[in-house]
Short mmCIF file of C-alpha atoms in Angstrom, two decimals:
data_model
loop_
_atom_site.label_atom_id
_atom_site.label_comp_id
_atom_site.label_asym_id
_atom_site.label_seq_id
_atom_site.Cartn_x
_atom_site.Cartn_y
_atom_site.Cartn_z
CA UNK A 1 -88.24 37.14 75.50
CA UNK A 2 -88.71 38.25 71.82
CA UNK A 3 -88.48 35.39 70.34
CA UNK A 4 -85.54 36.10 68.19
CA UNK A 5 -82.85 34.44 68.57
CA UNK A 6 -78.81 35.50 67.48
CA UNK A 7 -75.69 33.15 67.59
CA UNK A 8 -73.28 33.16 68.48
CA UNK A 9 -73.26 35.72 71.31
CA UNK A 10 -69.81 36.86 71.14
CA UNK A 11 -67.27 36.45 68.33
CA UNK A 12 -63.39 37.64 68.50
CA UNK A 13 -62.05 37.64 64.88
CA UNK A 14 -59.01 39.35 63.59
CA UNK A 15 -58.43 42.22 60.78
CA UNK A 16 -59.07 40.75 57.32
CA UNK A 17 -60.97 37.67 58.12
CA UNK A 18 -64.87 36.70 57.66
CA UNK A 19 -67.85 36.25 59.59
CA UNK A 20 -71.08 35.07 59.51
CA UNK A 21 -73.77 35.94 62.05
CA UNK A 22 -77.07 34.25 62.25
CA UNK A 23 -80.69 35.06 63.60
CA UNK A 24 -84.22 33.40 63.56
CA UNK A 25 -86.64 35.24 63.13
CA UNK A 26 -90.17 35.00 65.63
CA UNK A 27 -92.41 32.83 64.52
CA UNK A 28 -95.24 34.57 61.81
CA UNK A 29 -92.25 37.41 60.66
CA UNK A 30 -90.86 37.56 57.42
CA UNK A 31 -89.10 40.34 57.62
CA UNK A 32 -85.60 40.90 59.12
CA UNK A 33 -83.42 44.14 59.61
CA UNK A 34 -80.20 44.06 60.42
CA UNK A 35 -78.25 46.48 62.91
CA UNK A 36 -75.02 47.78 63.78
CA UNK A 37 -74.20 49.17 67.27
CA UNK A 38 -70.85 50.82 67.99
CA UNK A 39 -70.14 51.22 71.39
CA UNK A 40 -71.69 54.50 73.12
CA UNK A 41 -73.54 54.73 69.88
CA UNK A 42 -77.20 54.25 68.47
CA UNK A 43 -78.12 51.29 66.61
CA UNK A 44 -77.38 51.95 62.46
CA UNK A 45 -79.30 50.43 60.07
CA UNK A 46 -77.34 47.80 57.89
CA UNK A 47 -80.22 46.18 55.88
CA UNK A 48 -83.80 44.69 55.68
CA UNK A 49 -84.91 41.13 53.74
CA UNK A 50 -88.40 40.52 53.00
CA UNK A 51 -88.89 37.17 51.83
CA UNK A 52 -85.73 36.61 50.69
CA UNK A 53 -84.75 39.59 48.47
CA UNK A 54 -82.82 42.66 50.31
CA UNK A 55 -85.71 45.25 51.02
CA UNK A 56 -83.35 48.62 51.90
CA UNK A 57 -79.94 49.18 52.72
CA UNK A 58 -78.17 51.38 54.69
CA UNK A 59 -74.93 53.40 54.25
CA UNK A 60 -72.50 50.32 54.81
CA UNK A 61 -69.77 49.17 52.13
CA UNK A 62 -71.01 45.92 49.67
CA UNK A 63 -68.29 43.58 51.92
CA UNK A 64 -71.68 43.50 54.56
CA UNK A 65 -74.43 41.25 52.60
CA UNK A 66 -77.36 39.38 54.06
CA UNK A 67 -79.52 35.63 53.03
CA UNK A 68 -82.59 35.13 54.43
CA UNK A 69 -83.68 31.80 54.46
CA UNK A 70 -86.96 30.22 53.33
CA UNK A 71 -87.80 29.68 56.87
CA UNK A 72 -87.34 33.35 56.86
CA UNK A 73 -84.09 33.03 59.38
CA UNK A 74 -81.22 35.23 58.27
CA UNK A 75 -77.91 35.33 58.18
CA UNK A 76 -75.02 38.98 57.85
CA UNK A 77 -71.98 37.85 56.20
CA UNK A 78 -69.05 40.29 56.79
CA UNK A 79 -65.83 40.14 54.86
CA UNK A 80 -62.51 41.83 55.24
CA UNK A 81 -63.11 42.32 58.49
CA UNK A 82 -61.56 46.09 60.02
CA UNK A 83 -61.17 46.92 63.00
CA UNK A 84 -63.90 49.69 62.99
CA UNK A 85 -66.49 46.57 62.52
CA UNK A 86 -66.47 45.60 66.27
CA UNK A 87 -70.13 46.31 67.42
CA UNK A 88 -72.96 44.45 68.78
CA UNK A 89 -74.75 43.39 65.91
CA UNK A 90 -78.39 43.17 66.11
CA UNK A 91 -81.24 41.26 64.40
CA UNK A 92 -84.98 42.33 64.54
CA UNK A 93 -87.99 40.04 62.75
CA UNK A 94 -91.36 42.04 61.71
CA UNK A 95 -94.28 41.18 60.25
CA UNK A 96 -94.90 43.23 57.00
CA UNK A 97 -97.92 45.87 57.41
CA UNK A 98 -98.82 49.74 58.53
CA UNK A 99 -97.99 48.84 61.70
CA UNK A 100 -95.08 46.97 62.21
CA UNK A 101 -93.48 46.10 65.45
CA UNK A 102 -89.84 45.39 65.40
CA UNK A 103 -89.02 42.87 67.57
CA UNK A 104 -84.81 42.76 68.33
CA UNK A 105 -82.96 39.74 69.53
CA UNK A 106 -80.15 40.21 71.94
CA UNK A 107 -77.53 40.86 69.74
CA UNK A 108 -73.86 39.48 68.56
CA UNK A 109 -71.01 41.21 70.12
CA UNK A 110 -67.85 41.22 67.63
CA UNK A 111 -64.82 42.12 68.42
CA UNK A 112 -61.84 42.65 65.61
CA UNK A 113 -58.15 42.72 66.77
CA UNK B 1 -83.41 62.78 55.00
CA UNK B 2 -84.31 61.91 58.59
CA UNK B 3 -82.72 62.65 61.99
CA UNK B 4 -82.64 62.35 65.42
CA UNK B 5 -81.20 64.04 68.36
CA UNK B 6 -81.34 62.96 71.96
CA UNK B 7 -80.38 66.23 74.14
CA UNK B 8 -78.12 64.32 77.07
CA UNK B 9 -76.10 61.53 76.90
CA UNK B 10 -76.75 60.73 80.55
CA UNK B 11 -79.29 61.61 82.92
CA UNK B 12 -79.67 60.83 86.85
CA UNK B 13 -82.58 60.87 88.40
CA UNK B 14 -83.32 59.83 92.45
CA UNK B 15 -85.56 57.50 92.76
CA UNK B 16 -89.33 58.42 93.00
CA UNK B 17 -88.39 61.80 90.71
CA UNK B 18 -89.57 63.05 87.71
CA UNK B 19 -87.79 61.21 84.56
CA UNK B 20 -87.15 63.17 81.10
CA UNK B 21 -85.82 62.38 78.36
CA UNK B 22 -85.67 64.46 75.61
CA UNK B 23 -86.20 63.72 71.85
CA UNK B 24 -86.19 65.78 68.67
CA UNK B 25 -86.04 64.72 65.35
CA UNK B 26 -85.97 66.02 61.86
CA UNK B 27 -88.04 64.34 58.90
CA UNK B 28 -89.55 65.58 55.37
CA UNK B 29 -92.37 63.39 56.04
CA UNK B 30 -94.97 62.99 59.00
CA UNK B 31 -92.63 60.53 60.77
CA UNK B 32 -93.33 57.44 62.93
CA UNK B 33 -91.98 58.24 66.42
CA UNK B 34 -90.53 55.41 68.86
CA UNK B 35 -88.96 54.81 72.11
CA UNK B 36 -86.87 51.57 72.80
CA UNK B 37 -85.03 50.83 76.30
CA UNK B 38 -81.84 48.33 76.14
CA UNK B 39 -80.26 46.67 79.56
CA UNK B 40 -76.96 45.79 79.44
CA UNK B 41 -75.99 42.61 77.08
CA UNK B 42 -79.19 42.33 76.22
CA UNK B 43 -81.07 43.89 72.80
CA UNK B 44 -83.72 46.73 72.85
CA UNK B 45 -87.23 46.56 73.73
CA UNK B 46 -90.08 48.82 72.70
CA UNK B 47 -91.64 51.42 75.42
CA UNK B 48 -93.76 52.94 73.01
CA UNK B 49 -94.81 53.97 69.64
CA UNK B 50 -96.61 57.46 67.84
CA UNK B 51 -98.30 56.41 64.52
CA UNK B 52 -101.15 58.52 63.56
CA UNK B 53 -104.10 60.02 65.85
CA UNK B 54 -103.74 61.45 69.61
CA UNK B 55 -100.07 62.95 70.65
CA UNK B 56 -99.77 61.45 74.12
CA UNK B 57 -98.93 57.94 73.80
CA UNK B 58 -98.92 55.63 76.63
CA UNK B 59 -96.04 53.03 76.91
CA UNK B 60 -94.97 50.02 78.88
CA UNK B 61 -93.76 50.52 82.70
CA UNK B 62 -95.56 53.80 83.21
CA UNK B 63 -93.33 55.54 80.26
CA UNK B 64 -95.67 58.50 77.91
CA UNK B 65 -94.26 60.46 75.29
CA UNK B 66 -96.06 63.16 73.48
CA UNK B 67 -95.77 64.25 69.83
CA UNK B 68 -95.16 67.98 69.58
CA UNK B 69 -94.89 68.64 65.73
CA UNK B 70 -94.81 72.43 66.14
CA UNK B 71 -91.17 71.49 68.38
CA UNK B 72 -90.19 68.53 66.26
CA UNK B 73 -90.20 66.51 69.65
CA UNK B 74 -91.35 63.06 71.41
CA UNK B 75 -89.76 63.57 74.93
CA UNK B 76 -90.42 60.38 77.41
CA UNK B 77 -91.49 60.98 80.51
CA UNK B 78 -92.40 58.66 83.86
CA UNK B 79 -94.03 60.30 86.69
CA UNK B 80 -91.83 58.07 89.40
CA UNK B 81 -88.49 56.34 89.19
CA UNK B 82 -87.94 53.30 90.12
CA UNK B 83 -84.28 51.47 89.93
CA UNK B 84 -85.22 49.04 87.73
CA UNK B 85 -85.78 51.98 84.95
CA UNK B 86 -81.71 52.29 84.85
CA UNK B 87 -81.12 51.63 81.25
CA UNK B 88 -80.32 52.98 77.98
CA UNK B 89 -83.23 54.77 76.45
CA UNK B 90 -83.27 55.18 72.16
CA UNK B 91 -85.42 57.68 70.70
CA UNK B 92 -86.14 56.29 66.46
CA UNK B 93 -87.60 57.81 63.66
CA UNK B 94 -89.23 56.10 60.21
CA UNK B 95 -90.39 57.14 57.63
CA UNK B 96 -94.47 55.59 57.51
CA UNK B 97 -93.49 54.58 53.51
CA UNK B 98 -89.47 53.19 54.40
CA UNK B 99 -90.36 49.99 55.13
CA UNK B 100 -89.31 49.72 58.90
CA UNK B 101 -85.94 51.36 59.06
CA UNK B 102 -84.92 53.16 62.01
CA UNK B 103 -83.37 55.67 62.74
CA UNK B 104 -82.06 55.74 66.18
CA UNK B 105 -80.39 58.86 68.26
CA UNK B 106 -77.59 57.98 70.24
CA UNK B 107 -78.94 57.09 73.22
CA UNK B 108 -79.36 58.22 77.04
CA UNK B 109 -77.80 56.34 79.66
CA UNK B 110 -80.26 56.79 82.80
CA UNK B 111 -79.36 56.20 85.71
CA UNK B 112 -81.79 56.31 89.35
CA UNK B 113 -80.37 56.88 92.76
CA UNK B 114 -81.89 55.34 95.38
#
């Protein structure tokens, strides 16, 4: 156990709708990255928060954007929804330093029809 | 920019064999070097890290990797393996100054026979 924790586990929306995916963060970590993982594919880096301002994005459209709370718990907000966005989404919580350690929760699977 | 290429989508070992993975990677900078294992429907885990200081790094579940920056590689190896080690195994890259993003190869499905 990691100590991070996603919900929901699995999500089916349809094309053109939005979500909202949520992860806590381990206790002591104020820093979250989000990840996208196409099937048979590596994770892809979608963003990072560090106390509450985005810290680094990666190459994904503006219609993915982040929160992260003052509790440091996060949240990905994704809206028009395409079909190409089913993936299992994952959330990792660091500690800012040298030396970081990401630590990943288990992930929300999406699925768009 | 940053890169990384895992040679092998799938490997299969028998058990008690020799695993290797293989892992090289492309970076402007003197990159931080990471291997994560996920299980199925669950997220990934971290064998090991290379940061600074000596090449051979010594992971979780018997797993070493060593840092070869005349190849550009951080191949994983275990002596012995067991069937618990089936997994998927990600090879990352960061850049020491990029704030903790990864960047993750594709991924090796491994899988031991008993």
């Amino acid at each position: 156990e990691t100590g991070v924790t996603q919900s929901p586990t699995h999500l089916i929306k349809t094309r053109g709708q939005q979500v909202t995916l949520r992860c806590s963060s381990q206790s002591g970590h104020n820093t979250v990255s989000w990840y996208q993982q196409a099937l048979g594919q590596g994770p892809q880096f979608i963003f990072q928060y560090y106390r509450e301002e985005e810290n680094g994005r990666g190459n994904f459209p503006p219609r993915f954007s982040g929160l992260q709370f003052p509790n440091y718990s996060s949240e990905l907000n994704v809206n028009a929804l395409e079909l190409d966005d089913s993936a299992l989404y994952l959330c990792a919580s660091s500690s800012t330093g040298v030396d970081e350690k990401l630590f990943f929760g288990s992930g929300t699977q999406l699925s768009v029809l | 920019a940053q890169s990384v290429t895992q040679l092998g989508s799938h490997v299969s070992v028998s058990e008690g064999a020799l695993v290797l993975l293989r892992c090289n990677y492309s970076s402007s900078v003197p990159p931080y070097l990471f291997w994560y294992v996920q299980y199925p429907n669950q997220g990934l885990q971290l064998l090991l890290k290379y940061t600074t200081g000596a090449t051979l790094v010594k992971g979780i579940n018997g797993f070493e990797a060593e840092f070869k920056k005349s190849e550009t590689s951080f191949h994983l190896t275990k002596p012995s393996a067991h069937m618990s080690d089936a997994a998927e195994y990600f090879c990352a890259v960061s850049d020491p100054l990029g704030g903790g993003k990864l960047i993750f190869g594709q991924g090796t499905e491994l899988s031991v026979k008993p």
